Amino acid sequence: MINRITWKQSAIFVLFSLIYIAAGKFGLSLAEINPSISTVWAPTGIALAALLYFGIEFWPAVLIGAFIVNVTTTGDITSSAIIAIGNAAEALLATFLINKFAGGRFFYDRAVNVKMFVFFSVIATAVSATVGILALSTSDFDSWTQTSQAWFGWWLGDLGAAIILTPSLLLIADTKLKIYRGVQALERLLFIISLVTVCYLVYGNVLENHPMGFLLIPLLVWAGLRFTQREAANSTLLIAVIAIIATYQGFGPFVKTYPVDTHVMLLGYLIVIAITTLFLASTVAERNRSKIKLSQAYEHALEGWSKALDLRDKETEGHTLRVAELTVKLAEKVGVSRREQAYIRRGALLHDIGKMAIPDNVLYKPGPLSEEEWIIMRKHPLYATQFLEGFEYSDTIKDIPYCHHEKFDGTGYPRGLKGKDIPICARIFAIADVWDAMRSDRPYRSSLNDKEAIEHMLSLSGTHFDPDILKVFLEMIGTEMLEPQRQSIKSRFWLRVGLGG
């Protein structure tokens, strides 16, 4: 086990170093301020992502990679060593601070951690730029102006890589690739087409280098609000790649007379839109997680409420949860959307909540109810709607408590609704409710077997139940009843194969 871990770590170390060197050599091939200074410095983003993901102990790969990149470019061992130390210190400092104060590699999940990530990136990249300029300033620059411009270009190049590339790499590593279909796939296709089109307009010299970079902002807002954090971060990265390539080819709104001005304008723009998108995506992700937690708490509260109702009636204990799950399964088979399935489950959990207002001497009467008592009992759907008034999504939830005693032929209560006038959720629930009641033991009778229960359900088709939904239900039940037989046959087959007979 130790050997496997060691070999794995060694492989990661070597691969990390090689990627760093390749990215560094590419960056320095674009250097214009100084042979050792590039405003396109992807190694910073790669190093920070690697140390956050694999562990801070891989920092020597940054030191070695940076040294090789610089010494093979300039041939100056001393300055290359100092620059390498600065690059390693940058990665170490940023990783330590982010791990300590910004949630580690998952900093992108919370807006407050994104703020700290940006702040620590600013500090760490300033350290690298300062160390690097000190290594070069004695011989490479003639004036303070040149030195300050070089420092600013170095710092922006490192900061841009940290802000744009690091989140994208971490999100790619931490999240699974999801295959979208239907409307979601169509929306993403439309987004990609829009993004590429606008990038072409802005950076393809179509608008004659007019300052139209702001046209991309609505698209990034679209990505931040509608898509995952991974997709939002990758959208920013794609824009950055297109903008850098176009600008170096002399196209786009950021091309100026002096290269320094060009690079400062471009990187400043890219860093600002990257930070904005990162903040927006993290805020939306937080909101979505809060909604999920709130929804789960809501579900737990409803389940607790339904259990409390069941505890009042030991004869039907567990019925509510069983029938709620069966209702959702049938709703899915019928073709109800996932969103509506959630509301249907809530309504099913509260289907008998109106009985809380029914007097115990009526609700638990051991014998038949009198006509007056039946009038009282039949009011429980009305009481349910009163209880649920003002609840979030109450219009959807109350359909089952209010209408689950309606019958398809119009003989039900409380309103005598008929056929498709009965809400579909109530028609679905009625089938699940009766099925569970027949398949459960009660003090006054034993449960029916599968055949008896199915025959009884069929006898109520078109009177109590919607025939179309009942057909789907019986097909679903038939499949579930046959599955154990299939598994038994399969087991016996493989047993015979294993025994050679």
JSON list of C-alpha atoms in Angstrom, two decimals, residues 271-443:
[
{"chain": "A", "resi": 271, "resn": "ILE", "atom": "CA", "xyz": [-9.95, 39.69, -13.85]},
{"chain": "A", "resi": 272, "resn": "VAL", "atom": "CA", "xyz": [-12.98, 41.89, -13.16]},
{"chain": "A", "resi": 273, "resn": "ILE", "atom": "CA", "xyz": [-15.43, 39.72, -15.13]},
{"chain": "A", "resi": 274, "resn": "ALA", "atom": "CA", "xyz": [-13.93, 36.55, -13.61]},
{"chain": "A", "resi": 275, "resn": "ILE", "atom": "CA", "xyz": [-14.37, 37.84, -10.05]},
{"chain": "A", "resi": 276, "resn": "THR", "atom": "CA", "xyz": [-17.91, 39.02, -10.81]},
{"chain": "A", "resi": 277, "resn": "THR", "atom": "CA", "xyz": [-18.91, 35.68, -12.32]},
{"chain": "A", "resi": 278, "resn": "LEU", "atom": "CA", "xyz": [-17.28, 33.75, -9.48]},
{"chain": "A", "resi": 279, "resn": "PHE", "atom": "CA", "xyz": [-19.15, 35.80, -6.87]},
{"chain": "A", "resi": 280, "resn": "LEU", "atom": "CA", "xyz": [-22.45, 35.44, -8.71]},
{"chain": "A", "resi": 281, "resn": "ALA", "atom": "CA", "xyz": [-22.10, 31.69, -9.22]},
{"chain": "A", "resi": 282, "resn": "SER", "atom": "CA", "xyz": [-21.13, 31.09, -5.57]},
{"chain": "A", "resi": 283, "resn": "THR", "atom": "CA", "xyz": [-24.04, 33.22, -4.34]},
{"chain": "A", "resi": 284, "resn": "VAL", "atom": "CA", "xyz": [-26.48, 31.29, -6.52]},
{"chain": "A", "resi": 285, "resn": "ALA", "atom": "CA", "xyz": [-24.98, 27.98, -5.35]},
{"chain": "A", "resi": 286, "resn": "GLU", "atom": "CA", "xyz": [-25.41, 29.06, -1.72]},
{"chain": "A", "resi": 287, "resn": "ARG", "atom": "CA", "xyz": [-28.99, 30.05, -2.39]},
{"chain": "A", "resi": 288, "resn": "ASN", "atom": "CA", "xyz": [-29.72, 26.71, -4.06]},
{"chain": "A", "resi": 289, "resn": "ARG", "atom": "CA", "xyz": [-28.21, 24.78, -1.14]},
{"chain": "A", "resi": 290, "resn": "SER", "atom": "CA", "xyz": [-30.28, 26.85, 1.28]},
{"chain": "A", "resi": 291, "resn": "LYS", "atom": "CA", "xyz": [-33.41, 26.08, -0.73]},
{"chain": "A", "resi": 292, "resn": "ILE", "atom": "CA", "xyz": [-32.60, 22.37, -0.63]},
{"chain": "A", "resi": 293, "resn": "LYS", "atom": "CA", "xyz": [-32.04, 22.46, 3.14]},
{"chain": "A", "resi": 294, "resn": "LEU", "atom": "CA", "xyz": [-35.25, 24.43, 3.63]},
{"chain": "A", "resi": 295, "resn": "SER", "atom": "CA", "xyz": [-37.14, 21.99, 1.45]},
{"chain": "A", "resi": 296, "resn": "GLN", "atom": "CA", "xyz": [-35.71, 19.04, 3.41]},
{"chain": "A", "resi": 297, "resn": "ALA", "atom": "CA", "xyz": [-36.67, 20.69, 6.70]},
{"chain": "A", "resi": 298, "resn": "TYR", "atom": "CA", "xyz": [-40.13, 21.28, 5.26]},
{"chain": "A", "resi": 299, "resn": "GLU", "atom": "CA", "xyz": [-40.41, 17.61, 4.28]},
{"chain": "A", "resi": 300, "resn": "HIS", "atom": "CA", "xyz": [-39.24, 16.46, 7.72]},
{"chain": "A", "resi": 301, "resn": "ALA", "atom": "CA", "xyz": [-41.80, 18.72, 9.38]},
{"chain": "A", "resi": 302, "resn": "LEU", "atom": "CA", "xyz": [-44.57, 17.29, 7.21]},
{"chain": "A", "resi": 303, "resn": "GLU", "atom": "CA", "xyz": [-43.42, 13.74, 7.91]},
{"chain": "A", "resi": 304, "resn": "GLY", "atom": "CA", "xyz": [-43.40, 14.50, 11.62]},
{"chain": "A", "resi": 305, "resn": "TRP", "atom": "CA", "xyz": [-46.87, 15.92, 11.35]},
{"chain": "A", "resi": 306, "resn": "SER", "atom": "CA", "xyz": [-48.11, 12.84, 9.48]},
{"chain": "A", "resi": 307, "resn": "LYS", "atom": "CA", "xyz": [-46.53, 10.53, 12.08]},
{"chain": "A", "resi": 308, "resn": "ALA", "atom": "CA", "xyz": [-48.26, 12.49, 14.81]},
{"chain": "A", "resi": 309, "resn": "LEU", "atom": "CA", "xyz": [-51.56, 11.92, 13.00]},
{"chain": "A", "resi": 310, "resn": "ASP", "atom": "CA", "xyz": [-50.81, 8.21, 12.66]},
{"chain": "A", "resi": 311, "resn": "LEU", "atom": "CA", "xyz": [-50.02, 7.96, 16.38]},
{"chain": "A", "resi": 312, "resn": "ARG", "atom": "CA", "xyz": [-53.58, 9.04, 17.13]},
{"chain": "A", "resi": 313, "resn": "ASP", "atom": "CA", "xyz": [-54.79, 6.01, 15.21]},
{"chain": "A", "resi": 314, "resn": "LYS", "atom": "CA", "xyz": [-52.70, 2.89, 15.87]},
{"chain": "A", "resi": 315, "resn": "GLU", "atom": "CA", "xyz": [-54.82, 0.97, 13.36]},
{"chain": "A", "resi": 316, "resn": "THR", "atom": "CA", "xyz": [-53.35, 2.90, 10.44]},
{"chain": "A", "resi": 317, "resn": "GLU", "atom": "CA", "xyz": [-49.84, 3.60, 11.79]},
{"chain": "A", "resi": 318, "resn": "GLY", "atom": "CA", "xyz": [-47.35, 3.88, 8.93]},
{"chain": "A", "resi": 319, "resn": "HIS", "atom": "CA", "xyz": [-50.11, 4.17, 6.33]},
{"chain": "A", "resi": 320, "resn": "THR", "atom": "CA", "xyz": [-49.41, 7.83, 5.56]},
{"chain": "A", "resi": 321, "resn": "LEU", "atom": "CA", "xyz": [-45.73, 7.41, 4.69]},
{"chain": "A", "resi": 322, "resn": "ARG", "atom": "CA", "xyz": [-46.39, 4.25, 2.67]},
{"chain": "A", "resi": 323, "resn": "VAL", "atom": "CA", "xyz": [-49.17, 5.78, 0.63]},
{"chain": "A", "resi": 324, "resn": "ALA", "atom": "CA", "xyz": [-47.16, 8.98, 0.07]},
{"chain": "A", "resi": 325, "resn": "GLU", "atom": "CA", "xyz": [-44.24, 7.03, -1.43]},
{"chain": "A", "resi": 326, "resn": "LEU", "atom": "CA", "xyz": [-46.59, 4.90, -3.54]},
{"chain": "A", "resi": 327, "resn": "THR", "atom": "CA", "xyz": [-48.37, 8.02, -4.79]},
{"chain": "A", "resi": 328, "resn": "VAL", "atom": "CA", "xyz": [-45.07, 9.56, -5.91]},
{"chain": "A", "resi": 329, "resn": "LYS", "atom": "CA", "xyz": [-44.06, 6.36, -7.72]},
{"chain": "A", "resi": 330, "resn": "LEU", "atom": "CA", "xyz": [-47.37, 6.28, -9.56]},
{"chain": "A", "resi": 331, "resn": "ALA", "atom": "CA", "xyz": [-47.15, 9.99, -10.37]},
{"chain": "A", "resi": 332, "resn": "GLU", "atom": "CA", "xyz": [-43.76, 9.39, -11.99]},
{"chain": "A", "resi": 333, "resn": "LYS", "atom": "CA", "xyz": [-45.19, 6.54, -14.09]},
{"chain": "A", "resi": 334, "resn": "VAL", "atom": "CA", "xyz": [-48.11, 8.73, -15.16]},
{"chain": "A", "resi": 335, "resn": "GLY", "atom": "CA", "xyz": [-45.66, 11.38, -16.35]},
{"chain": "A", "resi": 336, "resn": "VAL", "atom": "CA", "xyz": [-45.96, 14.05, -13.68]},
{"chain": "A", "resi": 337, "resn": "SER", "atom": "CA", "xyz": [-42.92, 16.36, -13.52]},
{"chain": "A", "resi": 338, "resn": "ARG", "atom": "CA", "xyz": [-40.41, 16.01, -10.68]},
{"chain": "A", "resi": 339, "resn": "ARG", "atom": "CA", "xyz": [-41.38, 19.42, -9.37]},
{"chain": "A", "resi": 340, "resn": "GLU", "atom": "CA", "xyz": [-45.04, 18.41, -9.12]},
{"chain": "A", "resi": 341, "resn": "GLN", "atom": "CA", "xyz": [-44.08, 15.05, -7.61]},
{"chain": "A", "resi": 342, "resn": "ALA", "atom": "CA", "xyz": [-42.56, 16.92, -4.65]},
{"chain": "A", "resi": 343, "resn": "TYR", "atom": "CA", "xyz": [-45.80, 18.84, -4.12]},
{"chain": "A", "resi": 344, "resn": "ILE", "atom": "CA", "xyz": [-47.85, 15.66, -4.50]},
{"chain": "A", "resi": 345, "resn": "ARG", "atom": "CA", "xyz": [-45.80, 13.97, -1.79]},
{"chain": "A", "resi": 346, "resn": "ARG", "atom": "CA", "xyz": [-46.46, 16.85, 0.58]},
{"chain": "A", "resi": 347, "resn": "GLY", "atom": "CA", "xyz": [-50.17, 16.70, -0.11]},
{"chain": "A", "resi": 348, "resn": "ALA", "atom": "CA", "xyz": [-50.18, 12.93, 0.41]},
{"chain": "A", "resi": 349, "resn": "LEU", "atom": "CA", "xyz": [-48.44, 13.28, 3.78]},
{"chain": "A", "resi": 350, "resn": "LEU", "atom": "CA", "xyz": [-51.20, 15.67, 4.89]},
{"chain": "A", "resi": 351, "resn": "HIS", "atom": "CA", "xyz": [-54.16, 13.93, 3.29]},
{"chain": "A", "resi": 352, "resn": "ASP", "atom": "CA", "xyz": [-55.88, 13.23, 6.61]},
{"chain": "A", "resi": 353, "resn": "ILE", "atom": "CA", "xyz": [-54.87, 16.40, 8.44]},
{"chain": "A", "resi": 354, "resn": "GLY", "atom": "CA", "xyz": [-58.50, 17.54, 8.47]},
{"chain": "A", "resi": 355, "resn": "LYS", "atom": "CA", "xyz": [-59.36, 14.66, 10.81]},
{"chain": "A", "resi": 356, "resn": "MET", "atom": "CA", "xyz": [-57.66, 16.59, 13.60]},
{"chain": "A", "resi": 357, "resn": "ALA", "atom": "CA", "xyz": [-60.85, 18.66, 13.78]},
{"chain": "A", "resi": 358, "resn": "ILE", "atom": "CA", "xyz": [-63.12, 15.62, 13.95]},
{"chain": "A", "resi": 359, "resn": "PRO", "atom": "CA", "xyz": [-64.25, 14.76, 17.51]},
{"chain": "A", "resi": 360, "resn": "ASP", "atom": "CA", "xyz": [-62.70, 11.56, 18.88]},
{"chain": "A", "resi": 361, "resn": "ASN", "atom": "CA", "xyz": [-66.10, 10.06, 19.63]},
{"chain": "A", "resi": 362, "resn": "VAL", "atom": "CA", "xyz": [-66.83, 10.21, 15.89]},
{"chain": "A", "resi": 363, "resn": "LEU", "atom": "CA", "xyz": [-63.35, 9.48, 14.53]},
{"chain": "A", "resi": 364, "resn": "TYR", "atom": "CA", "xyz": [-62.75, 6.42, 16.73]},
{"chain": "A", "resi": 365, "resn": "LYS", "atom": "CA", "xyz": [-66.30, 5.14, 17.07]},
{"chain": "A", "resi": 366, "resn": "PRO", "atom": "CA", "xyz": [-66.09, 1.32, 17.04]},
{"chain": "A", "resi": 367, "resn": "GLY", "atom": "CA", "xyz": [-69.42, 0.81, 15.30]},
{"chain": "A", "resi": 368, "resn": "PRO", "atom": "CA", "xyz": [-71.11, 2.25, 12.20]},
{"chain": "A", "resi": 369, "resn": "LEU", "atom": "CA", "xyz": [-71.52, 6.02, 12.04]},
{"chain": "A", "resi": 370, "resn": "SER", "atom": "CA", "xyz": [-74.94, 7.59, 12.15]},
{"chain": "A", "resi": 371, "resn": "GLU", "atom": "CA", "xyz": [-76.10, 9.93, 9.38]},
{"chain": "A", "resi": 372, "resn": "GLU", "atom": "CA", "xyz": [-75.28, 12.97, 11.52]},
{"chain": "A", "resi": 373, "resn": "GLU", "atom": "CA", "xyz": [-71.84, 11.55, 12.31]},
{"chain": "A", "resi": 374, "resn": "TRP", "atom": "CA", "xyz": [-71.16, 10.93, 8.61]},
{"chain": "A", "resi": 375, "resn": "ILE", "atom": "CA", "xyz": [-71.96, 14.56, 7.90]},
{"chain": "A", "resi": 376, "resn": "ILE", "atom": "CA", "xyz": [-69.33, 15.54, 10.49]},
{"chain": "A", "resi": 377, "resn": "MET", "atom": "CA", "xyz": [-66.78, 13.03, 9.16]},
{"chain": "A", "resi": 378, "resn": "ARG", "atom": "CA", "xyz": [-67.20, 14.25, 5.59]},
{"chain": "A", "resi": 379, "resn": "LYS", "atom": "CA", "xyz": [-66.18, 17.73, 6.64]},
{"chain": "A", "resi": 380, "resn": "HIS", "atom": "CA", "xyz": [-62.55, 16.74, 7.23]},
{"chain": "A", "resi": 381, "resn": "PRO", "atom": "CA", "xyz": [-61.46, 17.71, 3.67]},
{"chain": "A", "resi": 382, "resn": "LEU", "atom": "CA", "xyz": [-62.89, 21.19, 4.30]},
{"chain": "A", "resi": 383, "resn": "TYR", "atom": "CA", "xyz": [-61.04, 21.42, 7.60]},
{"chain": "A", "resi": 384, "resn": "ALA", "atom": "CA", "xyz": [-57.85, 20.39, 5.78]},
{"chain": "A", "resi": 385, "resn": "THR", "atom": "CA", "xyz": [-58.09, 23.34, 3.39]},
{"chain": "A", "resi": 386, "resn": "GLN", "atom": "CA", "xyz": [-58.55, 25.68, 6.33]},
{"chain": "A", "resi": 387, "resn": "PHE", "atom": "CA", "xyz": [-55.46, 24.28, 8.04]},
{"chain": "A", "resi": 388, "resn": "LEU", "atom": "CA", "xyz": [-53.38, 24.68, 4.87]},
{"chain": "A", "resi": 389, "resn": "GLU", "atom": "CA", "xyz": [-54.41, 28.21, 3.98]},
{"chain": "A", "resi": 390, "resn": "GLY", "atom": "CA", "xyz": [-51.34, 30.44, 3.84]},
{"chain": "A", "resi": 391, "resn": "PHE", "atom": "CA", "xyz": [-48.86, 27.56, 3.47]},
{"chain": "A", "resi": 392, "resn": "GLU", "atom": "CA", "xyz": [-46.22, 27.91, 0.79]},
{"chain": "A", "resi": 393, "resn": "TYR", "atom": "CA", "xyz": [-47.46, 26.09, -2.32]},
{"chain": "A", "resi": 394, "resn": "SER", "atom": "CA", "xyz": [-50.75, 25.53, -0.49]},
{"chain": "A", "resi": 395, "resn": "ASP", "atom": "CA", "xyz": [-52.78, 25.58, -3.74]},
{"chain": "A", "resi": 396, "resn": "THR", "atom": "CA", "xyz": [-50.87, 22.53, -4.96]},
{"chain": "A", "resi": 397, "resn": "ILE", "atom": "CA", "xyz": [-50.59, 20.75, -1.63]},
{"chain": "A", "resi": 398, "resn": "LYS", "atom": "CA", "xyz": [-54.24, 21.06, -0.62]},
{"chain": "A", "resi": 399, "resn": "ASP", "atom": "CA", "xyz": [-55.61, 19.33, -3.75]},
{"chain": "A", "resi": 400, "resn": "ILE", "atom": "CA", "xyz": [-55.04, 15.89, -2.20]},
{"chain": "A", "resi": 401, "resn": "PRO", "atom": "CA", "xyz": [-56.41, 16.62, 1.32]},
{"chain": "A", "resi": 402, "resn": "TYR", "atom": "CA", "xyz": [-59.36, 18.43, -0.26]},
{"chain": "A", "resi": 403, "resn": "CYS", "atom": "CA", "xyz": [-60.20, 16.07, -3.12]},
{"chain": "A", "resi": 404, "resn": "HIS", "atom": "CA", "xyz": [-58.95, 12.59, -2.21]},
{"chain": "A", "resi": 405, "resn": "HIS", "atom": "CA", "xyz": [-62.50, 11.39, -1.40]},
{"chain": "A", "resi": 406, "resn": "GLU", "atom": "CA", "xyz": [-63.86, 12.50, -4.77]},
{"chain": "A", "resi": 407, "resn": "LYS", "atom": "CA", "xyz": [-64.81, 9.63, -7.09]},
{"chain": "A", "resi": 408, "resn": "PHE", "atom": "CA", "xyz": [-64.43, 9.38, -10.83]},
{"chain": "A", "resi": 409, "resn": "ASP", "atom": "CA", "xyz": [-68.20, 8.94, -11.36]},
{"chain": "A", "resi": 410, "resn": "GLY", "atom": "CA", "xyz": [-69.05, 12.04, -9.30]},
{"chain": "A", "resi": 411, "resn": "THR", "atom": "CA", "xyz": [-70.41, 10.27, -6.20]},
{"chain": "A", "resi": 412, "resn": "GLY", "atom": "CA", "xyz": [-67.59, 11.36, -3.89]},
{"chain": "A", "resi": 413, "resn": "TYR", "atom": "CA", "xyz": [-67.33, 14.25, -1.48]},
{"chain": "A", "resi": 414, "resn": "PRO", "atom": "CA", "xyz": [-67.05, 17.11, -0.53]},
{"chain": "A", "resi": 415, "resn": "ARG", "atom": "CA", "xyz": [-67.85, 18.68, -3.93]},
{"chain": "A", "resi": 416, "resn": "GLY", "atom": "CA", "xyz": [-69.00, 15.76, -6.04]},
{"chain": "A", "resi": 417, "resn": "LEU", "atom": "CA", "xyz": [-66.39, 16.37, -8.73]},
{"chain": "A", "resi": 418, "resn": "LYS", "atom": "CA", "xyz": [-66.48, 14.04, -11.72]},
{"chain": "A", "resi": 419, "resn": "GLY", "atom": "CA", "xyz": [-63.91, 12.63, -14.14]},
{"chain": "A", "resi": 420, "resn": "LYS", "atom": "CA", "xyz": [-61.06, 14.93, -15.17]},
{"chain": "A", "resi": 421, "resn": "ASP", "atom": "CA", "xyz": [-62.49, 17.75, -13.04]},
{"chain": "A", "resi": 422, "resn": "ILE", "atom": "CA", "xyz": [-60.85, 15.97, -10.12]},
{"chain": "A", "resi": 423, "resn": "PRO", "atom": "CA", "xyz": [-57.21, 17.15, -9.86]},
{"chain": "A", "resi": 424, "resn": "ILE", "atom": "CA", "xyz": [-54.86, 14.52, -11.27]},
{"chain": "A", "resi": 425, "resn": "CYS", "atom": "CA", "xyz": [-52.91, 14.34, -8.01]},
{"chain": "A", "resi": 426, "resn": "ALA", "atom": "CA", "xyz": [-56.10, 13.38, -6.15]},
{"chain": "A", "resi": 427, "resn": "ARG", "atom": "CA", "xyz": [-56.96, 10.75, -8.78]},
{"chain": "A", "resi": 428, "resn": "ILE", "atom": "CA", "xyz": [-53.47, 9.28, -8.40]},
{"chain": "A", "resi": 429, "resn": "PHE", "atom": "CA", "xyz": [-53.62, 9.38, -4.61]},
{"chain": "A", "resi": 430, "resn": "ALA", "atom": "CA", "xyz": [-57.04, 7.69, -4.42]},
{"chain": "A", "resi": 431, "resn": "ILE", "atom": "CA", "xyz": [-55.63, 4.58, -6.10]},
{"chain": "A", "resi": 432, "resn": "ALA", "atom": "CA", "xyz": [-52.54, 4.43, -3.86]},
{"chain": "A", "resi": 433, "resn": "ASP", "atom": "CA", "xyz": [-54.66, 5.07, -0.75]},
{"chain": "A", "resi": 434, "resn": "VAL", "atom": "CA", "xyz": [-57.15, 2.27, -1.39]},
{"chain": "A", "resi": 435, "resn": "TRP", "atom": "CA", "xyz": [-54.41, -0.17, -2.44]},
{"chain": "A", "resi": 436, "resn": "ASP", "atom": "CA", "xyz": [-52.43, 0.35, 0.76]},
{"chain": "A", "resi": 437, "resn": "ALA", "atom": "CA", "xyz": [-55.59, 0.06, 2.87]},
{"chain": "A", "resi": 438, "resn": "MET", "atom": "CA", "xyz": [-56.48, -3.28, 1.26]},
{"chain": "A", "resi": 439, "resn": "ARG", "atom": "CA", "xyz": [-52.94, -4.64, 1.57]},
{"chain": "A", "resi": 440, "resn": "SER", "atom": "CA", "xyz": [-52.66, -3.77, 5.28]},
{"chain": "A", "resi": 441, "resn": "ASP", "atom": "CA", "xyz": [-54.01, -5.68, 8.25]},
{"chain": "A", "resi": 442, "resn": "ARG", "atom": "CA", "xyz": [-56.67, -3.96, 10.33]},
{"chain": "A", "resi": 443, "resn": "PRO", "atom": "CA", "xyz": [-58.16, -5.10, 13.67]}
]
